[in-house]
Short mmCIF file of C-alpha atoms in Angstrom, two decimals:
data_model
loop_
_atom_site.label_atom_id
_atom_site.label_comp_id
_atom_site.label_asym_id
_atom_site.label_seq_id
_atom_site.Cartn_x
_atom_site.Cartn_y
_atom_site.Cartn_z
CA MET A 22 -6.40 16.60 6.41
CA PHE A 23 -4.21 15.15 9.10
CA ILE A 24 -2.95 11.63 9.81
CA ASN A 25 -3.07 11.18 13.57
CA ALA A 26 -2.55 7.43 14.02
CA ILE A 27 -1.41 4.40 12.05
CA ALA A 28 -1.05 0.70 12.79
CA SER A 29 -0.24 -2.42 10.79
CA TYR A 30 -0.41 -6.19 11.03
CA LEU A 31 1.75 -8.90 9.50
CA PRO A 32 1.15 -12.66 9.60
CA GLU A 33 3.69 -14.67 11.59
CA GLN A 34 4.63 -17.18 8.87
CA VAL A 35 7.76 -16.22 6.93
CA ILE A 36 8.37 -17.73 3.48
CA THR A 37 11.99 -17.47 2.34
CA ASN A 38 13.29 -17.83 -1.20
CA ALA A 39 14.48 -21.33 -0.27
CA TYR A 40 10.84 -22.42 -0.48
CA PHE A 41 10.64 -21.45 -4.16
CA GLU A 42 13.98 -23.04 -4.95
CA GLU A 43 12.62 -26.34 -3.66
CA LEU A 44 9.27 -25.79 -5.38
CA ASN A 45 10.32 -24.71 -8.87
CA GLY A 46 14.09 -24.20 -8.93
CA LEU A 47 14.15 -20.40 -8.56
CA THR A 48 17.23 -19.68 -6.45
CA ASP A 49 17.58 -17.04 -3.77
CA GLU A 50 20.19 -15.32 -5.93
CA TRP A 51 17.89 -15.29 -8.98
CA ILE A 52 14.87 -13.92 -7.08
CA SER A 53 16.76 -11.34 -5.02
CA GLU A 54 18.72 -10.06 -8.02
CA ARG A 55 15.56 -9.44 -10.05
CA THR A 56 13.21 -8.27 -7.31
CA GLY A 57 15.13 -7.55 -4.11
CA ILE A 58 12.85 -9.99 -2.28
CA ARG A 59 14.39 -12.50 0.13
CA GLU A 60 11.32 -13.36 2.19
CA ARG A 61 7.65 -12.56 2.54
CA ARG A 62 4.79 -13.11 5.03
CA LYS A 63 1.98 -15.58 4.44
CA ALA A 64 -1.39 -15.60 6.20
CA SER A 65 -2.31 -18.78 8.07
CA ALA A 66 -5.27 -20.96 7.17
CA GLU A 67 -7.28 -19.15 9.85
CA GLU A 68 -6.46 -15.68 8.48
CA ASN A 69 -7.84 -13.66 5.60
CA THR A 70 -8.14 -10.09 4.32
CA HIS A 71 -10.67 -9.24 7.02
CA THR A 72 -8.91 -10.80 10.00
CA MET A 73 -5.61 -9.09 9.19
CA ALA A 74 -7.36 -5.72 8.92
CA LEU A 75 -9.13 -6.30 12.23
CA GLU A 76 -5.80 -6.98 13.95
CA ALA A 77 -4.46 -3.67 12.64
CA ALA A 78 -7.70 -1.94 13.72
CA LYS A 79 -7.31 -3.31 17.26
CA LYS A 80 -3.84 -1.79 17.44
CA ILE A 81 -4.91 1.63 16.22
CA THR A 82 -7.70 1.98 18.79
CA ASP A 83 -5.02 2.17 21.50
CA THR A 84 -3.39 5.22 19.91
CA LEU A 85 -6.34 7.23 18.59
CA PRO A 86 -6.55 10.75 20.06
CA TYR A 87 -10.36 10.44 20.18
CA ASP A 88 -12.92 7.81 21.09
CA ILE A 89 -13.50 5.18 18.42
CA SER A 90 -17.22 6.09 18.41
CA GLU A 91 -16.29 9.43 16.81
CA VAL A 92 -15.21 7.74 13.56
CA ASP A 93 -17.75 8.81 10.96
CA LEU A 94 -16.29 7.25 7.79
CA ILE A 95 -14.52 3.99 6.97
CA VAL A 96 -12.93 3.41 3.58
CA GLY A 97 -11.48 -0.01 2.80
CA ALA A 98 -9.11 -0.83 -0.03
CA THR A 99 -8.12 -4.23 -1.40
CA TYR A 100 -7.94 -6.22 -4.62
CA THR A 101 -7.87 -9.55 -2.74
CA PRO A 102 -11.26 -9.54 -1.00
CA HIS A 103 -12.35 -12.18 1.45
CA ASP A 104 -15.95 -11.31 0.60
CA ASN A 105 -17.31 -9.02 -2.09
CA ILE A 106 -20.63 -8.48 -0.29
CA PHE A 107 -19.68 -8.08 3.38
CA THR A 108 -16.69 -5.99 2.40
CA LEU A 109 -13.42 -5.15 4.14
CA ALA A 110 -14.64 -1.78 5.42
CA HIS A 111 -17.91 -3.28 6.67
CA ALA A 112 -15.99 -5.98 8.55
CA VAL A 113 -14.04 -3.27 10.36
CA GLN A 114 -17.25 -1.34 11.10
CA ASN A 115 -18.77 -4.50 12.54
CA ALA A 116 -15.75 -5.25 14.72
CA LEU A 117 -15.53 -1.69 16.05
CA ASN A 118 -19.32 -1.50 16.54
CA ILE A 119 -19.75 1.94 14.97
CA SER A 120 -23.32 2.47 13.79
CA GLU A 121 -24.80 4.15 10.74
CA ILE A 122 -21.83 5.85 9.11
CA PRO A 123 -20.65 5.90 5.47
CA VAL A 124 -18.70 2.72 4.73
CA VAL A 125 -17.20 1.85 1.34
CA THR A 126 -14.57 -0.49 -0.06
CA ILE A 127 -12.74 0.32 -3.29
CA SER A 128 -10.08 -1.14 -5.57
CA SER A 129 -7.64 0.39 -7.99
CA ALA A 130 -5.10 -2.40 -7.63
CA CYS A 131 -1.87 -1.52 -5.81
CA SER A 132 -2.71 2.20 -5.96
CA SER A 133 -5.81 1.76 -3.81
CA LEU A 134 -4.30 3.35 -0.69
CA LEU A 135 -4.15 6.80 -2.27
CA ASN A 136 -7.53 6.45 -3.95
CA ALA A 137 -9.03 5.54 -0.57
CA ILE A 138 -7.47 8.64 0.99
CA GLU A 139 -8.79 10.71 -1.90
CA ILE A 140 -12.30 9.44 -1.14
CA VAL A 141 -11.82 10.63 2.45
CA GLN A 142 -10.75 14.00 1.07
CA GLY A 143 -14.02 14.19 -0.87
CA TYR A 144 -16.18 13.34 2.14
CA PHE A 145 -14.35 15.96 4.20
CA ALA A 146 -14.78 18.57 1.48
CA MET A 147 -18.53 17.92 1.40
CA ASN A 148 -18.71 18.10 5.22
CA LYS A 149 -20.06 14.56 5.31
CA ALA A 150 -17.34 13.31 7.68
CA SER A 151 -14.55 14.60 9.91
CA LYS A 152 -12.78 11.51 11.30
CA ALA A 153 -12.05 8.57 9.00
CA LEU A 154 -10.30 5.22 9.02
CA VAL A 155 -8.59 4.05 5.86
CA VAL A 156 -8.14 0.29 5.92
CA VAL A 157 -5.80 -1.46 3.47
CA SER A 158 -5.39 -5.24 3.49
CA GLU A 159 -4.09 -7.76 0.98
CA HIS A 160 -4.27 -11.55 1.12
CA ASN A 161 -2.21 -12.11 -2.01
CA THR A 162 -1.32 -15.70 -1.17
CA ALA A 163 -5.00 -16.67 -1.27
CA TYR A 164 -5.01 -15.93 -5.00
CA ASN A 165 -1.39 -16.44 -5.97
CA ASN A 166 -0.19 -19.35 -8.09
CA GLU A 167 3.14 -20.30 -6.52
CA ASP A 168 4.02 -22.50 -9.49
CA ASP A 169 4.06 -19.43 -11.76
CA THR A 170 7.78 -18.79 -12.27
CA LYS A 171 7.15 -15.25 -13.54
CA ALA A 172 5.32 -13.84 -10.54
CA GLY A 173 4.50 -16.60 -8.06
CA HIS A 174 7.34 -15.61 -5.75
CA LEU A 175 6.51 -11.88 -5.55
CA TRP A 176 3.58 -11.70 -3.18
CA GLY A 177 3.14 -11.26 0.55
CA ASP A 178 0.26 -10.59 2.94
CA GLY A 179 -0.38 -7.74 5.36
CA ALA A 180 -2.70 -4.95 6.48
CA ALA A 181 -2.70 -1.43 7.89
CA VAL A 182 -5.16 1.16 9.20
CA ILE A 183 -4.65 4.93 9.02
CA SER A 184 -6.70 7.43 11.01
CA ILE A 185 -7.29 10.71 9.17
CA ALA A 186 -9.02 13.75 10.66
CA LYS A 187 -10.27 16.86 8.90
CA ASP A 188 -8.72 19.11 11.56
CA LYS A 189 -5.77 18.78 13.92
CA THR A 190 -6.51 16.23 16.62
CA GLY A 191 -4.23 15.16 19.46
CA ASP A 192 -0.44 15.29 19.42
CA VAL A 193 0.29 13.63 16.06
CA ASN A 194 -0.80 15.63 13.05
CA TRP A 195 0.91 14.70 9.78
CA GLU A 196 -0.63 17.05 7.27
CA ILE A 197 -1.64 15.68 3.89
CA LYS A 198 -0.61 18.69 1.83
CA ASP A 199 -1.59 17.36 -1.59
CA LEU A 200 -2.73 14.24 -3.39
CA ILE A 201 -2.78 13.40 -7.10
CA THR A 202 -4.10 10.18 -8.62
CA GLY A 203 -4.52 9.00 -12.19
CA GLY A 204 -4.98 6.06 -14.48
CA ALA A 205 -3.17 5.03 -17.64
CA ALA A 206 -5.31 2.07 -18.65
CA ASN A 207 -4.92 2.98 -22.33
CA VAL A 208 -1.13 2.63 -22.23
CA GLY A 209 1.00 -0.39 -23.12
CA LYS A 210 -0.19 -3.69 -21.63
CA ALA A 211 -2.26 -2.03 -18.90
CA SER A 212 -5.27 -4.26 -19.54
CA GLU A 213 -3.30 -7.48 -19.01
CA GLY A 214 0.04 -6.55 -17.44
CA VAL A 215 -1.15 -7.69 -14.00
CA THR A 216 -4.43 -9.54 -13.58
CA LEU A 217 -6.30 -11.41 -10.87
CA LYS A 218 -8.97 -13.68 -12.30
CA PRO A 219 -10.11 -16.09 -9.56
CA LEU A 220 -11.90 -18.41 -11.98
CA GLN A 221 -8.85 -18.69 -14.23
CA LYS A 222 -5.21 -18.56 -13.19
CA GLY A 223 -5.45 -16.21 -10.25
CA LEU A 224 -2.84 -13.51 -9.68
CA ILE A 225 -0.42 -13.33 -12.63
CA MET A 226 1.94 -10.89 -14.32
CA PRO A 227 2.56 -12.08 -17.88
CA TYR A 228 4.05 -8.79 -19.10
CA GLY A 229 6.48 -7.90 -16.34
CA LYS A 230 8.71 -5.79 -18.57
CA ASP A 231 5.85 -3.52 -19.59
CA VAL A 232 4.76 -3.19 -15.95
CA PHE A 233 8.34 -2.34 -14.98
CA ILE A 234 8.71 0.33 -17.67
CA ASN A 235 5.44 2.05 -16.81
CA ALA A 236 5.97 1.87 -13.05
CA CYS A 237 9.35 3.53 -13.58
CA THR A 238 7.63 6.17 -15.71
CA TYR A 239 4.53 7.07 -13.73
CA MET A 240 5.78 7.01 -10.13
CA PRO A 241 8.50 9.63 -10.70
CA LYS A 242 6.25 11.57 -13.08
CA VAL A 243 3.42 12.01 -10.59
CA SER A 244 5.90 12.61 -7.75
CA LYS A 245 7.40 15.49 -9.72
CA GLN A 246 3.91 16.81 -10.40
CA VAL A 247 3.03 16.96 -6.72
CA MET A 248 6.37 18.61 -5.89
CA GLU A 249 6.08 21.21 -8.64
CA LYS A 250 2.49 21.97 -7.69
CA ASN A 251 3.69 22.79 -4.18
CA GLY A 252 6.85 24.66 -5.18
CA LEU A 253 9.21 21.96 -3.93
CA THR A 254 12.28 20.16 -5.24
CA VAL A 255 13.77 16.82 -4.24
CA ASP A 256 16.00 18.69 -1.79
CA ASP A 257 12.87 19.53 0.19
CA ILE A 258 11.85 15.87 0.50
CA ALA A 259 13.09 13.77 3.44
CA TYR A 260 11.77 10.41 2.22
CA VAL A 261 9.99 8.83 -0.71
CA ILE A 262 7.87 5.76 -0.03
CA PRO A 263 7.18 4.04 -3.36
CA HIS A 264 4.84 1.14 -3.99
CA GLN A 265 6.66 -1.97 -2.82
CA ALA A 266 6.69 -3.86 -6.12
CA ASN A 267 10.33 -4.43 -6.98
CA LEU A 268 13.57 -3.08 -5.50
CA ARG A 269 14.92 -2.41 -9.00
CA ILE A 270 11.88 -0.20 -9.66
CA THR A 271 12.54 1.67 -6.43
CA LYS A 272 16.15 2.31 -7.44
CA ASN A 273 15.09 3.37 -10.92
CA VAL A 274 12.55 5.82 -9.50
CA ALA A 275 15.26 7.24 -7.22
CA GLY A 276 17.53 7.76 -10.23
CA THR A 277 14.82 9.47 -12.27
CA LEU A 278 13.92 11.78 -9.40
CA GLY A 279 17.58 12.49 -8.68
CA ILE A 280 17.18 11.45 -5.06
CA THR A 281 19.63 9.32 -3.08
CA GLU A 282 18.62 5.72 -2.46
CA ASP A 283 18.90 6.16 1.32
CA LYS A 284 15.84 8.44 1.12
CA MET A 285 13.81 5.66 -0.52
CA VAL A 286 11.88 3.64 2.08
CA SER A 287 11.60 -0.04 1.25
CA ASN A 288 10.23 -3.15 2.96
CA ILE A 289 9.88 -5.40 -0.07
CA GLN A 290 13.10 -7.23 0.86
CA TYR A 291 11.41 -8.93 3.82
CA LEU A 292 7.69 -8.53 3.05
CA GLY A 293 7.42 -9.04 -0.70
CA ASN A 294 4.78 -7.17 -2.67
CA THR A 295 1.97 -6.51 -0.18
CA GLY A 296 -0.15 -4.64 -2.72
CA CYS A 297 -1.95 -1.51 -1.61
CA ALA A 298 -1.00 -2.20 2.02
CA GLY A 299 2.75 -1.91 1.36
CA CYS A 300 3.19 1.86 1.61
CA ALA A 301 0.93 2.11 4.67
CA ILE A 302 2.90 -0.64 6.40
CA ALA A 303 6.11 1.23 5.54
CA LEU A 304 4.68 4.43 7.05
CA ASP A 305 3.91 2.55 10.24
CA GLU A 306 7.35 0.94 10.35
CA LYS A 307 9.09 4.27 9.82
CA LYS A 308 6.85 6.54 11.93
CA SER A 309 9.10 6.71 14.99
CA THR A 310 12.00 8.07 12.92
CA PHE A 311 10.12 10.89 11.20
CA LYS A 312 10.96 14.38 12.45
CA LYS A 313 8.76 17.46 12.73
CA GLY A 314 8.75 19.46 9.52
CA GLU A 315 9.97 16.65 7.27
CA ARG A 316 8.17 16.19 3.97
CA ILE A 317 7.41 12.73 2.62
CA ILE A 318 6.11 11.60 -0.73
CA VAL A 319 4.14 8.38 -1.01
CA THR A 320 3.94 7.29 -4.64
CA VAL A 321 2.08 4.29 -6.02
CA PHE A 322 1.54 2.29 -9.17
CA GLY A 323 -0.76 -0.65 -9.82
CA GLY A 324 -2.47 -2.94 -12.27
CA GLY A 325 -4.49 -1.11 -14.88
CA TYR A 326 -1.59 1.30 -14.57
CA SER A 327 -3.25 3.30 -11.83
CA HIS A 328 -0.84 5.66 -10.13
CA GLY A 329 -0.60 8.53 -7.68
CA ALA A 330 1.47 10.58 -5.27
CA MET A 331 0.74 12.10 -1.88
CA LEU A 332 2.71 14.84 -0.13
CA VAL A 333 2.77 14.60 3.66
CA GLU A 334 4.39 17.05 6.09
CA ILE A 335 5.22 15.66 9.52
#
């Protein structure tokens, strides 16, 4: 499988830590020290999970090495849906006017990006598709409780679309060399560490310490697994893009892997936790600096203690 185009969208509104200091007394120093976050993006009243994804989809159509009508699979991923019936992926299909193709939207919390790509891998393996769009979009602020002093300041909004082809197509062909996903829902506080219950308190993280410990365990663990499976060491890896949950987690993962922090790609400082869209947005932000032959690991961790790692060669 080959990534041949990627695009992202971020809302214009920027929410700095000063907002939360005025709201509930959490200072910029307190938030940034514990999370690394100094600001995040917030969707406007006219925006939602679908509209953000559609903006990213508009951008990607300008860079696709094939006509948009050749897309034969769309996989959406989100845990903050605008609509559970007319789903994220169907909204993109509608906007792009592509008829009668497989369209599915999935959720495995913040790990959904890699699970969506794994679904593409399955369709390709069964010869049911050859050109796919993976759409990731999170409208965290629609569900977030800003008054929650434990997690209300963590979340940001954003979306990205990745074009993946079964065979080399056009000039850009980042090869997805390997992909491993897993779940650890029977570990620690996985069933309640991070929850989003719209009819109750919305998006909360009552057991942050347990989430932290397991994120710092599973992201390096699965990253090592994908490296070992492919006969690689950290010296062979140009960059690691971890789930954008907490800058302290990113630094901890770097330490466990034995990789320098300058190889860890991070956007949480200015975007906050953008859920399953975070790593895809980071890929888009960084794409112009990648060099031919470089290897990149994308590693994720989410609620329910879902996790995964993907090895990409530029």
